[in-house]
Structures are given as C-alpha cells and as structure tokens.
C-alpha cells in the first residue's frame, strides 16, 4: 500500500504504517481473543476451506 496503489483499502488506517497503529493488549487477553477468533473461523468455514494463522510466539 505504501507504493500508492491503495487498492481495495485506499483509506485504510494502516496506510501510513503499523508503527502508528495502537492495538496493544496484554498477552493473555490477546491469546484469548485469538482463540475465540479461530474457533469462530472453524465453526463457519466450508469443508474445503482453509485458515492460515501466523501467530507470534511470546517467550518468557
């Protein structure tokens, strides 16, 4: 999007970069939210569908 194409989301909040986007939440809350999202995707996906999830591992 930074190349000016914009495409489908020409006015997207992230067009100016992710570093200015505030979506920070505690790791435990984030993991719970991700689990809820994935469970909903599994519930509604078609038999021949696919879900790709790139999750950042949080190491302690």
Short mmCIF file of N, CA, C and O in Angstrom, two decimals:
data_model
loop_
_atom_site.label_atom_id
_atom_site.label_comp_id
_atom_site.label_asym_id
_atom_site.label_seq_id
_atom_site.Cartn_x
_atom_site.Cartn_y
_atom_site.Cartn_z
N UNK A 1 0.81 -1.20 0.00
CA UNK A 1 0.00 0.00 0.00
C UNK A 1 0.86 1.26 0.00
O UNK A 1 0.41 2.29 -0.44
N UNK A 2 2.08 1.16 0.51
CA UNK A 2 2.91 2.36 0.58
C UNK A 2 3.36 2.85 -0.79
O UNK A 2 3.85 3.95 -0.92
N UNK A 3 3.18 2.01 -1.82
CA UNK A 3 3.59 2.44 -3.15
C UNK A 3 2.54 3.29 -3.84
O UNK A 3 2.68 3.65 -5.00
N UNK A 4 1.45 3.60 -3.13
CA UNK A 4 0.43 4.49 -3.67
C UNK A 4 -0.72 3.80 -4.35
O UNK A 4 -1.69 4.45 -4.74
N UNK A 5 -0.65 2.48 -4.52
CA UNK A 5 -1.73 1.77 -5.19
C UNK A 5 -3.01 1.82 -4.39
O UNK A 5 -4.09 1.93 -4.94
N UNK A 6 -2.93 1.71 -3.08
CA UNK A 6 -4.10 1.76 -2.22
C UNK A 6 -5.01 0.57 -2.39
O UNK A 6 -5.32 -0.10 -1.44
N UNK A 7 -5.41 0.31 -3.59
CA UNK A 7 -6.25 -0.84 -3.87
C UNK A 7 -7.59 -0.77 -3.15
O UNK A 7 -8.20 0.27 -3.01
N UNK A 8 -8.02 -1.92 -2.68
CA UNK A 8 -9.32 -2.07 -2.06
C UNK A 8 -9.45 -1.23 -0.79
O UNK A 8 -10.54 -0.83 -0.42
N UNK A 9 -8.34 -0.99 -0.10
CA UNK A 9 -8.38 -0.25 1.17
C UNK A 9 -7.58 1.05 1.06
O UNK A 9 -6.69 1.33 1.86
N UNK A 10 -7.90 1.87 0.11
CA UNK A 10 -7.16 3.10 -0.14
C UNK A 10 -7.13 4.03 1.07
O UNK A 10 -6.19 4.79 1.26
N UNK A 11 -8.16 3.99 1.91
CA UNK A 11 -8.21 4.86 3.08
C UNK A 11 -7.97 4.09 4.38
O UNK A 11 -8.39 4.53 5.46
N UNK A 12 -7.31 2.96 4.31
CA UNK A 12 -7.08 2.11 5.48
C UNK A 12 -6.24 2.84 6.52
O UNK A 12 -5.35 3.62 6.19
N UNK A 13 -6.52 2.55 7.78
CA UNK A 13 -5.79 3.18 8.88
C UNK A 13 -4.30 2.86 8.84
O UNK A 13 -3.48 3.65 9.29
N UNK A 14 -3.94 1.71 8.28
CA UNK A 14 -2.53 1.30 8.28
C UNK A 14 -1.75 1.78 7.07
O UNK A 14 -0.58 1.44 6.92
N UNK A 15 -2.35 2.60 6.22
CA UNK A 15 -1.66 3.05 5.01
C UNK A 15 -0.39 3.83 5.35
O UNK A 15 0.56 3.84 4.58
N UNK A 16 -0.35 4.46 6.52
CA UNK A 16 0.84 5.22 6.93
C UNK A 16 1.81 4.37 7.75
O UNK A 16 2.79 4.88 8.28
N UNK A 17 1.55 3.10 7.87
CA UNK A 17 2.46 2.21 8.58
C UNK A 17 1.89 1.70 9.88
O UNK A 17 1.02 2.32 10.49
N UNK A 18 2.40 0.57 10.32
CA UNK A 18 1.88 -0.09 11.51
C UNK A 18 2.38 0.56 12.80
O UNK A 18 1.72 0.49 13.83
N UNK A 19 3.54 1.22 12.75
CA UNK A 19 4.11 1.77 13.98
C UNK A 19 3.23 2.83 14.63
O UNK A 19 3.36 3.10 15.82
N UNK A 20 2.31 3.41 13.89
CA UNK A 20 1.41 4.42 14.44
C UNK A 20 0.04 3.85 14.81
O UNK A 20 -0.85 4.58 15.20
N UNK A 21 -0.12 2.56 14.68
CA UNK A 21 -1.41 1.90 14.95
C UNK A 21 -1.36 1.29 16.34
O UNK A 21 -0.47 0.50 16.66
N UNK A 22 -2.29 1.67 17.19
CA UNK A 22 -2.28 1.21 18.57
C UNK A 22 -3.30 0.09 18.77
O UNK A 22 -4.49 0.34 18.90
N UNK A 23 -2.81 -1.14 18.79
CA UNK A 23 -3.69 -2.27 19.04
C UNK A 23 -3.12 -3.16 20.14
O UNK A 23 -3.38 -4.34 20.22
N UNK A 24 -2.34 -2.55 21.00
CA UNK A 24 -1.66 -3.30 22.05
C UNK A 24 -2.65 -3.77 23.12
O UNK A 24 -3.50 -3.01 23.56
N UNK A 25 -2.53 -5.03 23.50
CA UNK A 25 -3.32 -5.57 24.59
C UNK A 25 -2.45 -6.59 25.32
O UNK A 25 -1.50 -7.11 24.75
N UNK A 26 -2.76 -6.85 26.59
CA UNK A 26 -1.97 -7.84 27.33
C UNK A 26 -1.94 -9.19 26.62
O UNK A 26 -2.93 -9.59 25.98
N UNK A 27 -0.82 -9.90 26.73
CA UNK A 27 -0.62 -11.16 26.01
C UNK A 27 -1.73 -12.17 26.31
O UNK A 27 -2.22 -12.85 25.40
N UNK A 28 -2.13 -12.29 27.56
CA UNK A 28 -3.17 -13.25 27.92
C UNK A 28 -4.50 -12.90 27.26
O UNK A 28 -5.21 -13.78 26.74
N UNK A 29 -4.83 -11.62 27.23
CA UNK A 29 -6.07 -11.17 26.59
C UNK A 29 -6.00 -11.40 25.08
O UNK A 29 -6.97 -11.83 24.46
N UNK A 30 -4.83 -11.13 24.49
CA UNK A 30 -4.64 -11.33 23.06
C UNK A 30 -4.81 -12.81 22.69
O UNK A 30 -5.48 -13.15 21.72
N UNK A 31 -4.20 -13.69 23.48
CA UNK A 31 -4.30 -15.13 23.22
C UNK A 31 -5.75 -15.59 23.31
O UNK A 31 -6.21 -16.38 22.48
N UNK A 32 -6.48 -15.11 24.29
CA UNK A 32 -7.89 -15.47 24.45
C UNK A 32 -8.69 -15.00 23.24
O UNK A 32 -9.50 -15.74 22.69
N UNK A 33 -8.44 -13.78 22.81
CA UNK A 33 -9.14 -13.21 21.66
C UNK A 33 -8.82 -14.02 20.39
O UNK A 33 -9.71 -14.35 19.62
N UNK A 34 -7.54 -14.36 20.20
CA UNK A 34 -7.15 -15.15 19.04
C UNK A 34 -7.84 -16.51 19.05
O UNK A 34 -8.28 -16.99 18.01
N UNK A 35 -7.93 -17.13 20.21
CA UNK A 35 -8.61 -18.42 20.33
C UNK A 35 -10.07 -18.28 19.94
O UNK A 35 -10.61 -19.12 19.20
N UNK A 36 -10.72 -17.24 20.40
CA UNK A 36 -12.13 -17.01 20.06
C UNK A 36 -12.31 -16.81 18.56
O UNK A 36 -13.25 -17.35 17.95
N UNK A 37 -11.42 -16.05 17.96
CA UNK A 37 -11.48 -15.82 16.51
C UNK A 37 -11.30 -17.13 15.75
O UNK A 37 -12.06 -17.44 14.83
N UNK A 38 -10.29 -17.90 16.15
CA UNK A 38 -10.03 -19.17 15.45
C UNK A 38 -11.19 -20.14 15.60
O UNK A 38 -11.56 -20.82 14.64
N UNK A 39 -11.79 -20.20 16.77
CA UNK A 39 -12.93 -21.10 16.98
C UNK A 39 -14.11 -20.69 16.10
O UNK A 39 -14.83 -21.54 15.55
N UNK A 40 -14.31 -19.40 15.94
CA UNK A 40 -15.39 -18.93 15.07
C UNK A 40 -15.09 -19.25 13.61
O UNK A 40 -15.98 -19.67 12.86
N UNK A 41 -13.84 -19.10 13.21
CA UNK A 41 -13.47 -19.45 11.84
C UNK A 41 -13.69 -20.94 11.58
O UNK A 41 -14.22 -21.32 10.53
N UNK A 42 -13.31 -21.78 12.52
CA UNK A 42 -13.52 -23.22 12.39
C UNK A 42 -15.01 -23.53 12.29
O UNK A 42 -15.44 -24.38 11.51
N UNK A 43 -15.81 -22.79 13.04
CA UNK A 43 -17.25 -23.03 13.03
C UNK A 43 -17.88 -22.72 11.67
O UNK A 43 -18.74 -23.45 11.20
N UNK A 44 -17.43 -21.63 11.03
CA UNK A 44 -18.11 -21.18 9.81
C UNK A 44 -17.44 -21.61 8.51
O UNK A 44 -18.02 -21.46 7.44
N UNK A 45 -16.23 -22.15 8.59
CA UNK A 45 -15.51 -22.46 7.35
C UNK A 45 -16.16 -23.62 6.60
O UNK A 45 -16.69 -24.56 7.20
N UNK A 46 -16.12 -23.53 5.29
CA UNK A 46 -16.64 -24.61 4.45
C UNK A 46 -15.72 -25.82 4.54
O UNK A 46 -14.55 -25.72 4.91
N UNK A 47 -16.25 -26.98 4.20
CA UNK A 47 -15.48 -28.23 4.28
C UNK A 47 -14.19 -28.17 3.46
O UNK A 47 -13.20 -28.80 3.82
N UNK A 48 -14.19 -27.43 2.37
CA UNK A 48 -12.99 -27.33 1.54
C UNK A 48 -12.23 -26.02 1.77
O UNK A 48 -11.38 -25.64 0.99
N UNK A 49 -12.54 -25.33 2.85
CA UNK A 49 -11.89 -24.06 3.16
C UNK A 49 -10.56 -24.24 3.87
O UNK A 49 -10.17 -25.34 4.23
N UNK A 50 -9.87 -23.13 4.06
CA UNK A 50 -8.59 -23.14 4.75
C UNK A 50 -8.45 -21.87 5.58
O UNK A 50 -8.97 -20.82 5.21
N UNK A 51 -7.76 -21.98 6.69
CA UNK A 51 -7.45 -20.83 7.53
C UNK A 51 -5.94 -20.82 7.75
O UNK A 51 -5.35 -21.85 8.09
N UNK A 52 -5.31 -19.70 7.53
CA UNK A 52 -3.88 -19.54 7.77
C UNK A 52 -3.72 -18.56 8.91
O UNK A 52 -4.26 -17.45 8.87
N UNK A 53 -2.98 -18.96 9.91
CA UNK A 53 -2.82 -18.13 11.11
C UNK A 53 -1.33 -17.99 11.41
O UNK A 53 -0.65 -18.98 11.66
N UNK A 54 -0.85 -16.79 11.38
CA UNK A 54 0.56 -16.52 11.69
C UNK A 54 0.58 -15.90 13.07
O UNK A 54 0.28 -14.73 13.25
N UNK A 55 0.95 -16.70 14.06
CA UNK A 55 0.91 -16.24 15.44
C UNK A 55 2.32 -16.05 15.97
O UNK A 55 3.17 -16.92 15.85
N UNK A 56 2.54 -14.90 16.56
CA UNK A 56 3.84 -14.62 17.16
C UNK A 56 3.92 -15.32 18.50
O UNK A 56 3.10 -15.12 19.38
N UNK A 57 4.92 -16.17 18.65
CA UNK A 57 5.13 -16.87 19.92
C UNK A 57 5.68 -15.89 20.95
O UNK A 57 6.65 -15.19 20.68
N UNK A 58 5.09 -15.85 22.10
CA UNK A 58 5.56 -14.99 23.18
C UNK A 58 6.40 -15.84 24.13
O UNK A 58 5.91 -16.75 24.77
N UNK A 59 7.68 -15.56 24.18
CA UNK A 59 8.59 -16.31 25.04
C UNK A 59 8.81 -15.57 26.33
O UNK A 59 9.01 -14.37 26.34
N UNK A 60 8.79 -16.28 27.42
CA UNK A 60 9.06 -15.68 28.74
C UNK A 60 10.46 -15.98 29.18
O UNK A 60 11.06 -16.92 28.89
#
